[in-house]
XYZ file of C-alpha atoms in Angstrom:
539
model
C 73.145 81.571 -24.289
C 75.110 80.519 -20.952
C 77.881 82.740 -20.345
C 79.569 84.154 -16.813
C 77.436 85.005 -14.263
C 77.924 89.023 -13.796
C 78.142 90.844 -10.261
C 74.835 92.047 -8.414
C 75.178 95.143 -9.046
C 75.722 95.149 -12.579
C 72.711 93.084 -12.691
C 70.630 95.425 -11.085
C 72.079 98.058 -13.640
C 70.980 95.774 -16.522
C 67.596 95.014 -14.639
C 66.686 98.569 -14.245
C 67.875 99.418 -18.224
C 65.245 97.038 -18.925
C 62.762 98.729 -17.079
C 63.369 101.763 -18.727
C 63.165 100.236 -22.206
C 60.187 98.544 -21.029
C 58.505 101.968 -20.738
C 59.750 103.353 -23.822
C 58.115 100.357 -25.799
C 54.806 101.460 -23.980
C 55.538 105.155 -25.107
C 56.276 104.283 -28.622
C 54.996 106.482 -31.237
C 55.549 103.434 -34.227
C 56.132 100.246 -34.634
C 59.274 99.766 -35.428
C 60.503 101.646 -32.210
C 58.301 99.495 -29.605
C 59.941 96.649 -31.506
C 63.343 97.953 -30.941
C 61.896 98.679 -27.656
C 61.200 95.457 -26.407
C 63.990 93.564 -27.678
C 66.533 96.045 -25.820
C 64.071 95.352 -22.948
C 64.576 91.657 -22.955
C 68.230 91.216 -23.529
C 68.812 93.250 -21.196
C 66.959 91.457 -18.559
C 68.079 88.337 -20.195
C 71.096 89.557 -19.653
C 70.020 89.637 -15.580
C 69.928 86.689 -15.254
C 72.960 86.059 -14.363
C 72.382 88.034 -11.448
C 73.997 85.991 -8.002
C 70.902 87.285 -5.898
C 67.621 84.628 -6.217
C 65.342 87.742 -6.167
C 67.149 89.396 -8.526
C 67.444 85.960 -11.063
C 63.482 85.610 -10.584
C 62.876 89.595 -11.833
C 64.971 89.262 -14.669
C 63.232 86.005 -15.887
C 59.671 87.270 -15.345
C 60.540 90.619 -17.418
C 62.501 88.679 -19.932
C 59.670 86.958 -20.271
C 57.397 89.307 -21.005
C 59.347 92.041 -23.088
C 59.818 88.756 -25.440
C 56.171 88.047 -25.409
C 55.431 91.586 -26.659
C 57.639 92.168 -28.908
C 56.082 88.691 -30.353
C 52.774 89.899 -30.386
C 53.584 93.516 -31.900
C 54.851 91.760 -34.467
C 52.451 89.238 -34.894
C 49.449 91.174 -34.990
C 47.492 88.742 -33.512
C 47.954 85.943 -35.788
C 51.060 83.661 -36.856
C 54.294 84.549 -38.144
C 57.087 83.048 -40.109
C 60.349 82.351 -39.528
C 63.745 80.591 -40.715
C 66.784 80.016 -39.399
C 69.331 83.235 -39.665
C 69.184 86.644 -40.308
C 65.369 88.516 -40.658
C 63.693 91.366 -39.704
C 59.949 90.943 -38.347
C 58.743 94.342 -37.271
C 61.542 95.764 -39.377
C 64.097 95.286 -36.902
C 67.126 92.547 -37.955
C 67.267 90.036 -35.857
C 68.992 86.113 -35.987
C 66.493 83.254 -35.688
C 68.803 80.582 -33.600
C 66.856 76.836 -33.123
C 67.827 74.966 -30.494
C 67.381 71.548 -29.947
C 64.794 71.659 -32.677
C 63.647 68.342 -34.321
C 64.456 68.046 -37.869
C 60.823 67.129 -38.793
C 60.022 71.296 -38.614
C 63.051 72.072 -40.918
C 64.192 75.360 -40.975
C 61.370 77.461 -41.519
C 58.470 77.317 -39.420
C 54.936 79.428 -38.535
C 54.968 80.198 -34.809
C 51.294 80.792 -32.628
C 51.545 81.634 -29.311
C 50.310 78.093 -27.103
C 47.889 80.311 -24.755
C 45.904 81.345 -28.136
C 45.183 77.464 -29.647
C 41.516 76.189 -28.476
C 41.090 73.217 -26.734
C 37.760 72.421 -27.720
C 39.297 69.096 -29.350
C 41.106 68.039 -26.125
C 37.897 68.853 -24.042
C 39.498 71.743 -22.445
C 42.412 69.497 -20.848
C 45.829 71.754 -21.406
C 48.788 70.015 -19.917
C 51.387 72.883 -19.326
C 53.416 74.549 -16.865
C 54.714 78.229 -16.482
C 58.276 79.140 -16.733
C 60.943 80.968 -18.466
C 60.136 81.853 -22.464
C 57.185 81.922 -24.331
C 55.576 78.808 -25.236
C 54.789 78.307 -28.532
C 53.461 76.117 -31.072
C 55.733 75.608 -34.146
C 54.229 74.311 -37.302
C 55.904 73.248 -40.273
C 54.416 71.718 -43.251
C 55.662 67.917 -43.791
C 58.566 67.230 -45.885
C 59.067 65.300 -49.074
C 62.819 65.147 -49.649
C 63.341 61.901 -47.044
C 61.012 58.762 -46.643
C 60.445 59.786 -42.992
C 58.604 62.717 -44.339
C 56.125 59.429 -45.193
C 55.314 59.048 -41.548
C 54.136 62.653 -40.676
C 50.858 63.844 -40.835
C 49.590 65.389 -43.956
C 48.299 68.476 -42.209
C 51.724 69.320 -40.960
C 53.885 68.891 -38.096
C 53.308 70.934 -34.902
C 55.541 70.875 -32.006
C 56.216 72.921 -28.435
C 58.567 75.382 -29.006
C 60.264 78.319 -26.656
C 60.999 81.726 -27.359
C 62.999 84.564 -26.346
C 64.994 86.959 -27.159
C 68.732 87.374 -26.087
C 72.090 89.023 -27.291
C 74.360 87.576 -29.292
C 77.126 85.274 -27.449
C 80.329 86.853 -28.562
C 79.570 90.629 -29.701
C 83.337 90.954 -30.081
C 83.493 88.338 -32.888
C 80.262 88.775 -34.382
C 77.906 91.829 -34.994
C 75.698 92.687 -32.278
C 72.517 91.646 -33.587
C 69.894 90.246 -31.454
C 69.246 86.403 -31.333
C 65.290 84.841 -31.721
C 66.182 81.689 -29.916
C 63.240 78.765 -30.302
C 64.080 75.870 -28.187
C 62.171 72.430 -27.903
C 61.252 71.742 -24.135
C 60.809 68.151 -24.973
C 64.521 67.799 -25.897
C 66.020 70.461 -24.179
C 63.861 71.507 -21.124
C 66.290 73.714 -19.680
C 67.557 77.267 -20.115
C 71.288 78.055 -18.392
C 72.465 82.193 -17.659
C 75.416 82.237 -16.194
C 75.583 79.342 -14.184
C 71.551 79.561 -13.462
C 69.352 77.120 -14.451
C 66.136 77.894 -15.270
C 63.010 75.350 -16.346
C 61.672 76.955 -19.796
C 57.647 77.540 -19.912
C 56.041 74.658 -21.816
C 52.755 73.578 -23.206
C 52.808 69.908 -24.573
C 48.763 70.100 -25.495
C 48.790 73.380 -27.987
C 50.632 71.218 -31.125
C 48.502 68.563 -30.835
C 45.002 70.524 -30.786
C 46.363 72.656 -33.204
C 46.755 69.467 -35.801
C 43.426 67.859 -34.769
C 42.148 71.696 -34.899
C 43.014 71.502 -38.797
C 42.591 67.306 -39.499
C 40.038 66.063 -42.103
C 39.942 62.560 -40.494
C 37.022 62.824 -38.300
C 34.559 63.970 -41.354
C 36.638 61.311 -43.613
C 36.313 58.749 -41.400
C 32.543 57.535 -42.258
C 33.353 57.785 -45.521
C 36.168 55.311 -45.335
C 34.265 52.474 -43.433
C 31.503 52.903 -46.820
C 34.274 53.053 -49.377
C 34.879 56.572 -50.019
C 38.588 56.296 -51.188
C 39.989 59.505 -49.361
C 40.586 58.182 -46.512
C 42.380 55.068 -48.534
C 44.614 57.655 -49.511
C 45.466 59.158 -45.983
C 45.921 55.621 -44.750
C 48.966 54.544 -42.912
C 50.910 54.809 -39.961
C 51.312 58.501 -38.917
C 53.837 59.719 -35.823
C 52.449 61.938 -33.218
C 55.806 62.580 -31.756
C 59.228 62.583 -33.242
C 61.190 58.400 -33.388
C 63.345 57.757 -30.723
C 65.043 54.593 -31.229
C 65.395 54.358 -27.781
C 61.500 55.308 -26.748
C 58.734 52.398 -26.765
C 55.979 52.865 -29.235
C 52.352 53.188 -28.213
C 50.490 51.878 -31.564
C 47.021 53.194 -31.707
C 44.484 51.683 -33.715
C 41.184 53.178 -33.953
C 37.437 50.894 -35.289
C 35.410 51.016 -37.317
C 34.452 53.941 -38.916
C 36.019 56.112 -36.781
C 40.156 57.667 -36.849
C 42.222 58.638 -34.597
C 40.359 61.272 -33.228
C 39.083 58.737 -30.947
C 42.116 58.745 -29.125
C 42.866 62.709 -28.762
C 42.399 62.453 -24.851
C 44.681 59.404 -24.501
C 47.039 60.721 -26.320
C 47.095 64.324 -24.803
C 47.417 62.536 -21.469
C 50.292 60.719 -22.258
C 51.977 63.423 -23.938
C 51.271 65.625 -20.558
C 52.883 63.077 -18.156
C 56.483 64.087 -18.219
C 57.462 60.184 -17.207
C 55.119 58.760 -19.556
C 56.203 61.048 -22.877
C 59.672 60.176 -21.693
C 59.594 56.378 -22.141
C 56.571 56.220 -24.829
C 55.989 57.553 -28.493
C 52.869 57.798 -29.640
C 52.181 56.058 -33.350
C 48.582 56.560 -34.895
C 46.897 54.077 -37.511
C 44.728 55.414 -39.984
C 42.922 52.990 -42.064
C 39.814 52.309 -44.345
C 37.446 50.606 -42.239
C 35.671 49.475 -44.822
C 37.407 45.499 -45.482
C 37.111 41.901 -43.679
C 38.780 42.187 -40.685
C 41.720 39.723 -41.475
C 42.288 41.988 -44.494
C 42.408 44.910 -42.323
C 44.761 43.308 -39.847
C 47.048 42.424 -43.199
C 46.903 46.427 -44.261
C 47.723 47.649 -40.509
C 51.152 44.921 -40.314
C 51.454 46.503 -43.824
C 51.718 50.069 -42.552
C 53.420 48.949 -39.321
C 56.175 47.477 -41.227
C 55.696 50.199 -43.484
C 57.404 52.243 -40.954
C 59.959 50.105 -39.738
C 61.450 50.042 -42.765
C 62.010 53.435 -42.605
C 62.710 53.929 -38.758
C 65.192 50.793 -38.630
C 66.268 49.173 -41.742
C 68.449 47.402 -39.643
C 65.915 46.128 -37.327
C 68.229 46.344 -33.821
C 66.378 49.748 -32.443
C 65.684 49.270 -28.780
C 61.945 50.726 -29.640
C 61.348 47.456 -31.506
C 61.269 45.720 -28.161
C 57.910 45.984 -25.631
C 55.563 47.729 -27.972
C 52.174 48.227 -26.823
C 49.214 48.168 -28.796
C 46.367 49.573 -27.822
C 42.915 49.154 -30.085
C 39.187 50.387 -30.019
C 36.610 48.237 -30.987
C 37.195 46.735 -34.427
C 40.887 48.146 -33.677
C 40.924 45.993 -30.646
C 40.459 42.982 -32.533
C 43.075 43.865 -35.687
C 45.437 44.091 -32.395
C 44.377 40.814 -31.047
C 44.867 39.431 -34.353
C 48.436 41.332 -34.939
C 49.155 39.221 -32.254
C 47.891 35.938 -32.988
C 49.139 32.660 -34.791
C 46.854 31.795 -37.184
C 45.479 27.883 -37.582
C 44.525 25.485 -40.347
C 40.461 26.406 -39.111
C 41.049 29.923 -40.491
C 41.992 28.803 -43.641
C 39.376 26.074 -43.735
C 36.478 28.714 -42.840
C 36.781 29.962 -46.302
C 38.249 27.109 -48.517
C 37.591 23.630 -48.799
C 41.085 22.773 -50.422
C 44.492 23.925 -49.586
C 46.961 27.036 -51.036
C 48.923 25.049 -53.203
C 45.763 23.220 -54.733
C 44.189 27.072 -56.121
C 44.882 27.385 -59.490
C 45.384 31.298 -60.423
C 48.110 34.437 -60.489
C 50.524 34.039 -58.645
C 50.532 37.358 -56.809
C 47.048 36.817 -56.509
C 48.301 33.802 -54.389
C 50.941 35.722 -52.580
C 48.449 38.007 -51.557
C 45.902 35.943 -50.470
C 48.257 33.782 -47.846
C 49.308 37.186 -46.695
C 45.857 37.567 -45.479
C 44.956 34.548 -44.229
C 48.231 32.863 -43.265
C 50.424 34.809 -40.295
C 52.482 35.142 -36.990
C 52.372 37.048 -34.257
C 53.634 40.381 -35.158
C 57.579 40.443 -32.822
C 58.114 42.743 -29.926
C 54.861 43.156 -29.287
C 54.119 42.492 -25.647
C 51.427 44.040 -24.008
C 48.002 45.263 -25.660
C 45.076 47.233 -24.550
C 41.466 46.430 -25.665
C 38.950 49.118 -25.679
C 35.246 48.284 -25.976
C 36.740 45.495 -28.790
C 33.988 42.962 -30.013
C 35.872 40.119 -29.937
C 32.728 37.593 -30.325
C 31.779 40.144 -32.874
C 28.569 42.705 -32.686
C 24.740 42.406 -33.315
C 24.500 45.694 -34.325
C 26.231 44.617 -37.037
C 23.617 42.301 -38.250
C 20.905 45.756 -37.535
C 20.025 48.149 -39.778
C 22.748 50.335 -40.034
C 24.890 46.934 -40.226
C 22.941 45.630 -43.335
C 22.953 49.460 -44.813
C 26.571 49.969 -44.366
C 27.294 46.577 -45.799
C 25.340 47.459 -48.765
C 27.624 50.193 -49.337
C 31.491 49.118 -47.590
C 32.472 46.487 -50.549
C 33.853 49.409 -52.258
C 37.208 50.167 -53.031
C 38.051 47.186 -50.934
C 41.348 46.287 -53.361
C 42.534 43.257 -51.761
C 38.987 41.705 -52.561
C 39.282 41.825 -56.446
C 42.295 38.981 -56.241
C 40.100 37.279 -53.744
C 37.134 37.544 -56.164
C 39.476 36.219 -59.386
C 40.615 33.306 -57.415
C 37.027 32.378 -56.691
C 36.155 32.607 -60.367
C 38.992 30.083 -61.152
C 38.403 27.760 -58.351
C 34.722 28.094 -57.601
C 34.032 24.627 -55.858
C 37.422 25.214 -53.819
C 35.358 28.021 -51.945
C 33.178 27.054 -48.901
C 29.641 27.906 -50.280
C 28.990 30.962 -47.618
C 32.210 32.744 -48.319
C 31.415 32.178 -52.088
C 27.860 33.765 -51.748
C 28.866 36.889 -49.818
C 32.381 37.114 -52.915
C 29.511 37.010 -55.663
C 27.121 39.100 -54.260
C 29.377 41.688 -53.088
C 28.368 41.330 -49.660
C 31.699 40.338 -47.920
C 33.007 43.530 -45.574
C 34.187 45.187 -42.679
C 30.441 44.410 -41.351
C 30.049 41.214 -42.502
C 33.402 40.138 -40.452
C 31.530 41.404 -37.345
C 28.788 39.480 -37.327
C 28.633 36.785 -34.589
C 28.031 33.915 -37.040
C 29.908 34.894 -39.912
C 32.417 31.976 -40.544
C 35.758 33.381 -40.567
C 34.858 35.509 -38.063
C 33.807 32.287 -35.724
C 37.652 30.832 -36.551
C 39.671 34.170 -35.532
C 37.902 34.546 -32.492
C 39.575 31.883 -31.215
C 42.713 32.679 -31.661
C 44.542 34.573 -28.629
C 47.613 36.557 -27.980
C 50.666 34.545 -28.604
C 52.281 33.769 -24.931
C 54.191 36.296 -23.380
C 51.469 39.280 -24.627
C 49.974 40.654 -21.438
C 46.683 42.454 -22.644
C 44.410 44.226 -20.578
C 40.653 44.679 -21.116
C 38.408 48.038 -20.571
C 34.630 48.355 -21.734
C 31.815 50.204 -21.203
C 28.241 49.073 -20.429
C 25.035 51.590 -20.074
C 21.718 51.271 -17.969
C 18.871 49.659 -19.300
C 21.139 47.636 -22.490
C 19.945 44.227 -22.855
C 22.303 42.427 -23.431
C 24.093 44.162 -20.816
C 27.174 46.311 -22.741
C 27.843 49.765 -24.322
C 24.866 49.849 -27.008
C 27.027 48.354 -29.878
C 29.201 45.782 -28.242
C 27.454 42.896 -25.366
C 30.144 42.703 -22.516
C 29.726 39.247 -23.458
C 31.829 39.815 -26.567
C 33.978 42.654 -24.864
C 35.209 40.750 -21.921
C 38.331 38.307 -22.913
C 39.251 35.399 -20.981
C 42.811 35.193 -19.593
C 42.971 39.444 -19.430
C 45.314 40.752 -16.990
C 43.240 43.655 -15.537
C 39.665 43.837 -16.453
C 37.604 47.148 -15.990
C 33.835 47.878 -17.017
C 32.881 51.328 -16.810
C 29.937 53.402 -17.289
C 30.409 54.607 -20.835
C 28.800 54.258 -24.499
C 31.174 52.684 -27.354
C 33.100 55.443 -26.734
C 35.252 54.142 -24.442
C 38.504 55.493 -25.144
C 37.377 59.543 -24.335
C 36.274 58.487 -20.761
C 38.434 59.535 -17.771
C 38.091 56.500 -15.886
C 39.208 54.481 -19.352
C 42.192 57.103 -19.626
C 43.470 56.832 -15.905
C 43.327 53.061 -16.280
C 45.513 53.294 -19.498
C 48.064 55.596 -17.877
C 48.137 53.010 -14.643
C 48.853 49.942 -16.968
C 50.953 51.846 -19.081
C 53.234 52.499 -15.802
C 53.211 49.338 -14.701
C 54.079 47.877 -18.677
C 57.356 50.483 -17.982
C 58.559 49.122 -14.952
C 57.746 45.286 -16.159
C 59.538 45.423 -19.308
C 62.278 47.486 -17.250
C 63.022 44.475 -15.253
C 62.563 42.010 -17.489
C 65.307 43.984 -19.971
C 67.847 44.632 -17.226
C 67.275 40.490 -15.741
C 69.855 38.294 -16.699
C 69.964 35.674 -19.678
């Protein structure tokens, strides 16, 4: 911890302690001694720097540094270790775990992995990091279950950036003289002080998040989902990447059909590795079943988005709840679109032939059933990004794999089976296409993307209440006819009334593609500065 900074020549004293201890630990005969070792090397040198000379501050960092890192890896053995918060002894030497600036969501006992060792197969090799004082770590913890936050974290855990090294304890005089494990979160607190040196702490804001997608389920669960398979019902919701900040402006991602949020893993490690981005944004991931007519699925996402407002900010005055951006791949695009759309009398009219009030059945049944069909834009949205989004709908989903896939996607699809009971009861009430697809089971996620399906030809008029900017990106290959990405015709990709508008050589998967990335970053920028000036403008 900061203390005074000592004279130059007691820092060279301390410096050249370390040293010795440093080659004692390479000498050692057992274990426990290179353990003891290296932690005299490092708080010593930690010690240095304190030091008044730059050379001399820069020395004792660097060996700091590295006596820490050993001593981590003796005792780690090459894989990861536990730790809580207090007294321990890894390597059979006591120590006391300190966090600093560590975010609740890891709790007080977490598995640490050194960053340099996580693959990064799942971010395509892109590691956003910088060297520095510490060790940079990844700190997992599994999620909670004592607070309804603990809702909103993934299931496989929570991983976050940590620091590590090793010091001596603050006030020796009042205390014993035990050794301090300080972790420290660079996102929070990016910033180590010695004396009255400051120096920037060694970071890697990539290893967490390959590290979850490293141990997800989603990508294998995600066909499943858009055919029925229930597991990924169950893992459904709205899922932080990054710890709430009331004061930071969610990014709300919402991946298409049959697909997760995998899709966005090179998005998302981009924004996370732009220090002014991951400043003013948090990152919030959808997972859904794909499986469901798309104005259902649009009622389950406001579901899970509200979901987790209730929890963030009962009281609904958070600064985050102002300027969100959505941002939504293919069938996601359009569930954003949607989010963001008031809907009309020809909605309602594409499936019935009489109004609400005139259905006789249950009355949840009823409840449920405006839910889906009956909305407002969803508030403090104002900007959204489409990604390859078939917003005419898709003729692939009237090919094979469509009519296969709709053969199969009806099930599990829950908010159906009220639908279906109203249509029993009021059978003449239901325009005779809609009541075909109810009774034969052939009303899904597929059927909602088919160009001429008529529901589908009634939402894709309505637009983006005014005020939502959104911006348009899609891909289109050689040789396609019609021209577009293989699944989605620019045709249906392009939208009318888009701020920026950029086609890019790229299959439907749009969202992985460094020119699709940069562009997100640039209009994310230039959402932060808008909404920036339009907060701080006068009423």
């Amino acid at each position: 911890m900061s203390g005074g900074r000592v004279s130059q020549r007691s820092a060279d004293a301390l410096l050249e302690k370390a040293h010795t201890w440093q080659a004692q630990a390479i000498r050692g005969q057992s274990a426990r001694t290179q353990a003891e070792a290296w932690i005299h090397c490092a708080t010593l040198a930690h010690d240095a720097m304190a030091a008044e000379k730059a050379t001399t501050q820069t020395a004792a960092a660097l060996l700091a540094t590295q006596c820490s890192r050993a001593y981590f890896d003796l005792v780690a053995q090459g894989g990861p270790i536990g730790v809580t918060v207090g007294p321990s002894s890894p390597g059979g030497v006591a120590i006391h775990v300190e966090f600093r600036g560590v975010p609740d969501s890891l709790g007080n006992s977490v598995y640490l992995e050194p960053a340099d060792q996580v693959p990064m197969e799942a971010l395509n090799g892109v590691r956003y990091q910088h060297s520095g004082f510490g060790v940079a770590l990844v700190a997992f913890a599994l999620p909670c279950s004592d607070r309804p936050i603990c809702h909103l974290y993934p299931p496989e855990g929570v991983f976050r950036p940590v620091t590590m090294w090793l010091e001596a304890p603050a006030d020796p005089k009042h205390h014993d003289d035990t050794p301090v494990l300080v972790l420290q979160n660079t996102v929070l607190q990016p910033e180590h002080v010695a004396g009255s040196n400051h120096y920037a702490l060694a970071e890697d804001r990539s290893a967490p998040y390959a590290q979850l997608l490293e141990r997800s389920r989603l990508k294998r669960l995600a066909w499943w989902g858009m055919i029925g398979g229930a597991e990924l019902g169950k893992r459904s919701g709205l899922f932080l990447l990054d710890d709430y900040d009331p004061n930071k402006t969610p990014i709300i991602m919402i991946h298409g059909l049959g697909s997760s949020p995998v899709i966005w893993a090179r998005l998302s490690n981009a924004i996370m590795g732009d220090p002014e981005l991951h400043r003013r944004y948090q990152i919030w991931h959808i997972v859904y079943q794909s499986n469901a007519p798309l104005l259902v699925e649009r009622y389950r996402v406001q579901h899970y988005i509200d979901g987790a407002w209730a929890i963030l900010d009962p009281d609904g005055h958070a600064h985050a709840r102002q300027g969100v951006v959505l941002i939504g791949h293919s069938m996601g695009g359009v569930i954003a679109r949607l989010l963001c759309a008031q809907s009309t009398p020809a909605v309602w009219d594409a499936a019935f032939s009489v109004p609400v009030e005139n259905l006789h059945a249950d009355a949840t049944d009823l409840t449920a059933l405006r839910r889906v069909f009956q909305f407002k834009p969803y508030p403090g949205v104002d900007e959204i990004i489409f990604m390859a989004a078939p917003q005419r709908g898709s003729p692939s989903a009237e090919g094979l794999l469509g009519r296969l896939v709709g053969l199969l996607a009806w099930r599990n699809i829950e908010e159906l089976a009220g639908f279906a009971r109203i249509a029993v009861e009021n059978p003449k009430a239901i325009q005779p296409v809609v009541l075909s697809m109810l009774q034969t089971g052939r009303i899904t996620s597929i059927t909602s993307l088919r160009p001429d399906e008529p529901v589908t030809l009634a939402d894709e008029k309505l637009m983006p209440a005014a005020g939502v900017r959104y911006d348009t990106i899609a891909g289109v290959l050689p040789g396609v006819k019609p021209p577009g990405d293989g699944y989605v015709p620019l045709s249906s990709a392009l939208l009318p009334g888009s701020t920026t508008t950029l086609i890019i050589h790229s299959n439907h998967q749009v969202p992985m593609k460094p020119e699709a990335i940069a562009d997100a970053l640039k209009i994310l920028r230039e959402h932060d500065a808008t909404h920036d000036a339009l907060s701080s403008a006068p009423p």
